[in-house]
């Protein structure tokens, strides 16, 4: 299995590349495409600064590594520490918080059961659980095979801490299943991704048939990859983010080209970069990530230490 650090630093770098151009349109970015790390921009942050995507990923990672098991209360305690006390931030600044994630943490603070904190409205299907869920792929891969049913239940529970609608649960399930194939199979990229999607898709056609159609474009991967840039959306909607990340991963042949393609799509650039970067980091490994990008990432040694702890 690939080292945990490969995927986590891959996610953080994709996030940091996208932070300066978050919310910019594709046309705006096309005038000055992202080709390397930048400083300032949208959030006026130093070069190498990552956002809530990485912060919440690290909070989940730290909980899994510290507790040695899944403890939903502990995870929500750490999410709360991030929002309220700036724990797990790049530079002590919480500058990018999703509305659904904030609401869920507030619900938890008011005494709600952790697994009932996430919103269930169809309008609460942002990418806030997808962007942080990657550590679960390592946890499930490390702690026995289990059944697909039991694995998906864990994924759904982790998503439900902030996002409980079935469309969000499905997006996380597809993503983690793909990540686990990349971690464990050792097969060519396309084959692993196709198998991961197909297995998850067949599961959801039975278990969540009412909602799986939201991801219908992923059912035929060959046709999906025929889509042009203009057919791919990079909004904060969980379906758009997952599609964009997988499309970038499969339309490129290196970590660098994958994450640059992702952030240059614009809009929710940091999250698309993070979601794509996590998978690309797993597949290509640390040696394929530009060294100069790693060196400017905020708290990279801390990220490495947490990853090794798991």
C-alpha positions in Angstrom: 0.0 0.0 0.0 1.2 3.5 -0.8 2.4 5.7 2.1 -0.3 7.8 3.7 1.9 10.9 3.1 1.6 10.5 -0.7 -2.1 11.1 -0.8 -2.3 13.6 2.0 0.5 15.9 0.7 -1.0 15.4 -2.7 -4.3 16.7 -1.4 -2.7 19.7 0.4 -0.7 20.8 -2.6 -3.7 20.6 -4.9 -5.6 22.7 -2.3 -2.7 25.3 -2.0 -2.4 25.6 -5.8 -6.1 26.5 -6.0 -6.5 28.8 -3.0 -5.2 32.0 -4.9 -7.7 31.5 -7.7 -10.7 30.1 -5.9 -14.0 31.6 -7.2 -12.3 33.0 -10.4 -14.0 32.0 -13.6 -12.3 29.7 -16.1 -12.1 32.5 -18.6 -10.4 34.8 -16.0 -7.8 32.1 -15.1 -7.2 31.4 -18.8 -5.7 34.9 -19.2 -3.0 33.9 -16.6 -3.1 30.2 -16.0 -1.8 28.6 -12.9 1.5 26.9 -13.7 3.2 27.0 -10.3 2.6 27.9 -6.7 1.3 31.5 -6.2 1.0 33.9 -3.3 -2.0 36.0 -2.2 -4.9 36.1 -4.8 -8.4 35.5 -3.7 -7.8 35.0 0.0 -4.6 37.1 0.3 -2.6 34.2 1.8 1.1 33.4 1.5 2.4 30.9 -1.0 1.8 27.3 0.0 -1.2 28.1 2.2 -4.0 25.4 2.2 -7.6 25.9 3.2 -10.3 24.1 5.1 -10.1 21.2 2.7 -6.7 20.2 4.2 -7.5 21.4 7.7 -10.5 19.1 8.1 -8.6 16.3 6.4 -5.8 16.6 8.9 -8.3 16.8 11.8 -9.8 13.5 10.6 -6.4 12.0 10.1 -5.3 13.0 13.6 -8.3 11.5 15.1 -7.8 8.2 13.3 -4.1 8.1 14.2 -4.5 9.2 17.8 -7.5 7.0 18.7 -6.6 4.0 16.6 -10.3 3.6 15.8 -13.2 5.7 14.5 -14.6 7.9 17.2 -17.2 10.2 15.8 -17.4 12.5 18.8 -13.6 12.9 18.8 -13.7 13.8 15.1 -16.3 16.4 15.7 -14.3 17.8 18.7 -11.4 18.3 16.3 -13.5 19.9 13.7 -14.8 22.2 16.4 -11.2 23.0 17.5 -10.5 24.0 13.9 -13.5 26.3 13.5 -13.3 27.9 17.0 -9.6 27.9 17.9 -7.9 27.7 14.5 -6.4 24.3 15.1 -5.2 22.4 12.0 -4.9 25.6 10.0 -1.9 26.5 7.8 -1.2 29.9 9.4 -3.6 30.3 12.3 -6.3 31.7 10.1 -9.7 30.1 9.4 -10.4 31.9 6.1 -12.7 29.6 4.1 -15.6 27.8 5.8 -18.5 26.1 4.1 -22.0 27.0 5.3 -23.1 23.3 5.8 -19.9 22.5 7.7 -20.2 25.5 9.9 -23.9 24.7 10.6 -23.0 21.0 11.5 -20.3 22.1 13.9 -22.7 24.5 15.5 -25.3 21.7 15.8 -22.7 19.5 17.5 -21.9 22.3 19.9 -25.5 22.5 20.8 -25.5 18.9 21.9 -26.7 17.0 18.8 -25.5 13.4 18.1 -22.4 13.6 15.9 -24.0 11.4 13.2 -27.1 13.7 13.1 -25.2 17.0 12.7 -25.0 17.1 9.0 -27.7 18.7 6.9 -30.1 16.5 4.9 -31.6 19.1 2.5 -31.0 18.6 -1.3 -29.5 22.1 -1.1 -26.8 21.0 1.3 -24.9 18.9 -1.1 -21.7 20.9 -1.3 -18.3 19.2 -1.4 -17.5 19.7 2.3 -17.4 16.1 3.2 -15.9 14.8 0.0 -12.9 17.2 0.3 -11.9 15.8 3.7 -12.7 12.1 3.6 -9.5 10.7 2.0 -8.0 9.4 5.3 -10.8 6.9 5.6 -9.4 5.1 2.5 -6.2 4.4 4.4 -8.1 3.4 7.5 -10.3 0.9 5.7 -7.4 -0.5 3.7 -5.3 -0.9 6.8 -8.0 -2.4 9.0 -9.1 -5.5 7.0 -11.1 -5.9 3.9 -14.6 -6.1 5.4 -17.6 -6.1 3.2 -18.5 -3.3 0.8 -21.6 -2.8 2.9 -19.6 -2.3 6.1 -17.1 0.0 4.4 -19.7 2.2 2.8 -21.5 2.5 6.1 -18.3 3.9 7.7 -17.9 6.3 4.7 -21.5 7.4 5.0 -21.1 8.1 8.8 -18.0 10.2 8.3 -19.8 12.2 5.6 -22.9 12.6 7.8 -20.9 14.5 10.4 -21.4 17.5 8.1 -23.3 16.3 5.0 -26.1 13.7 5.4 -28.0 13.9 2.1 -27.7 10.7 0.0 -26.1 12.5 -2.9 -23.2 13.5 -0.7 -23.0 10.0 0.8 -22.8 8.5 -2.7 -20.1 10.9 -3.8 -17.9 10.1 -0.8 -18.6 6.4 -1.4 -17.5 6.4 -5.0 -14.4 8.5 -4.2 -13.2 6.3 -1.4 -13.8 3.1 -3.4 -11.7 4.5 -6.2 -9.0 5.6 -3.7 -8.9 2.1 -2.2 -8.4 0.5 -5.6 -5.5 2.9 -6.3 -4.0 2.0 -2.9 -4.3 -1.7 -3.1 -4.7 -3.0 -6.6 -1.4 -1.9 -8.3 -3.3 -1.9 -11.7 -3.1 0.8 -14.4 -4.8 4.0 -13.5 -7.8 3.7 -15.8 -8.5 0.1 -14.8 -8.4 0.9 -11.1 -10.6 4.0 -11.4 -13.1 2.2 -13.7 -13.3 -0.8 -11.3 -13.8 1.5 -8.3 -16.6 3.5 -9.9 -18.3 0.4 -11.3 -18.3 -1.4 -8.0 -19.7 1.6 -6.1 -22.2 2.4 -8.8 -23.6 -1.1 -8.8 -23.9 -1.0 -5.0 -25.8 2.3 -5.0 -28.1 1.3 -7.8 -29.5 -1.2 -5.3 -29.0 0.7 -2.0 -29.8 4.3 -3.1 -31.5 3.9 -6.5 -33.4 7.1 -6.1 -30.3 9.2 -6.0 -27.6 7.4 -8.0 -28.7 9.0 -11.2 -27.1 12.3 -10.1 -23.8 10.5 -11.0 -25.1 9.0 -14.3 -22.2 10.4 -16.4 -19.8 8.2 -14.4 -21.6 5.0 -15.3 -19.9 4.8 -18.7 -16.3 6.0 -18.1 -15.3 5.8 -21.8 -18.1 8.2 -22.8 -17.4 10.4 -19.7 -13.8 10.9 -20.9 -15.0 12.1 -24.3 -16.5 15.2 -22.6 -14.7 18.4 -23.3 -13.6 21.0 -20.8 -16.8 23.0 -21.3 -18.8 20.0 -20.3 -17.0 19.7 -16.9 -18.2 21.9 -14.1 -16.0 22.8 -11.2 -18.6 24.2 -8.8 -18.9 23.4 -5.1 -21.7 20.9 -5.8 -20.4 17.5 -4.7 -21.3 15.9 -8.1 -19.5 18.5 -10.1 -16.4 18.3 -7.8 -16.1 14.5 -8.0 -16.6 14.5 -11.8 -14.1 17.3 -12.3 -11.5 15.5 -10.1 -11.9 12.2 -11.8 -11.9 13.8 -15.3 -8.6 15.6 -14.5 -7.0 12.5 -13.1 -7.8 10.4 -16.2 -7.1 13.1 -18.8 -3.5 13.6 -17.6 -0.4 11.4 -17.1 1.3 12.9 -14.0 0.6 14.4 -10.7 1.6 17.9 -11.9 -0.5 18.0 -15.0 -3.5 16.6 -13.1 -3.6 19.2 -10.3 -2.8 22.1 -12.7 -5.7 21.0 -15.0 -7.9 20.8 -11.9 -7.2 24.3 -10.5 -7.3 25.9 -13.9 -10.9 24.8 -14.2 -11.7 27.7 -11.8 -14.6 28.3 -9.5 -14.1 26.0 -6.5 -10.5 25.5 -7.6 -9.0 24.6 -4.3 -11.4 21.8 -3.5 -11.2 20.3 -7.1 -7.5 20.6 -6.8 -7.5 18.8 -3.4 -9.9 16.0 -4.4 -7.9 15.3 -7.6 -4.6 15.8 -5.9 -5.3 13.2 -3.2 -6.0 10.5 -5.8 -3.0 11.7 -8.0 -0.7 11.6 -5.0 -1.8 8.1 -4.2 -1.2 6.9 -7.7 2.0 8.7 -8.7 3.6 8.9 -5.3 5.7 11.5 -3.6 8.6 11.2 -6.1 6.4 12.4 -8.9 5.3 15.6 -7.0 7.5 18.7 -7.8 10.0 19.2 -5.0 9.6 22.9 -5.1 5.9 22.6 -4.5 6.4 20.4 -1.5 9.0 22.7 0.0 6.7 25.7 0.1 3.7 23.9 1.6 2.8 25.3 5.1 3.5 22.9 7.9 4.7 20.1 5.6 6.7 18.4 8.4 3.5 18.4 10.5 1.6 16.9 7.7 4.2 14.2 7.3 4.3 13.4 11.0 0.5 13.0 11.2 0.6 10.8 8.0 3.3 8.6 9.4 1.4 8.3 12.7 -1.5 6.7 10.9 
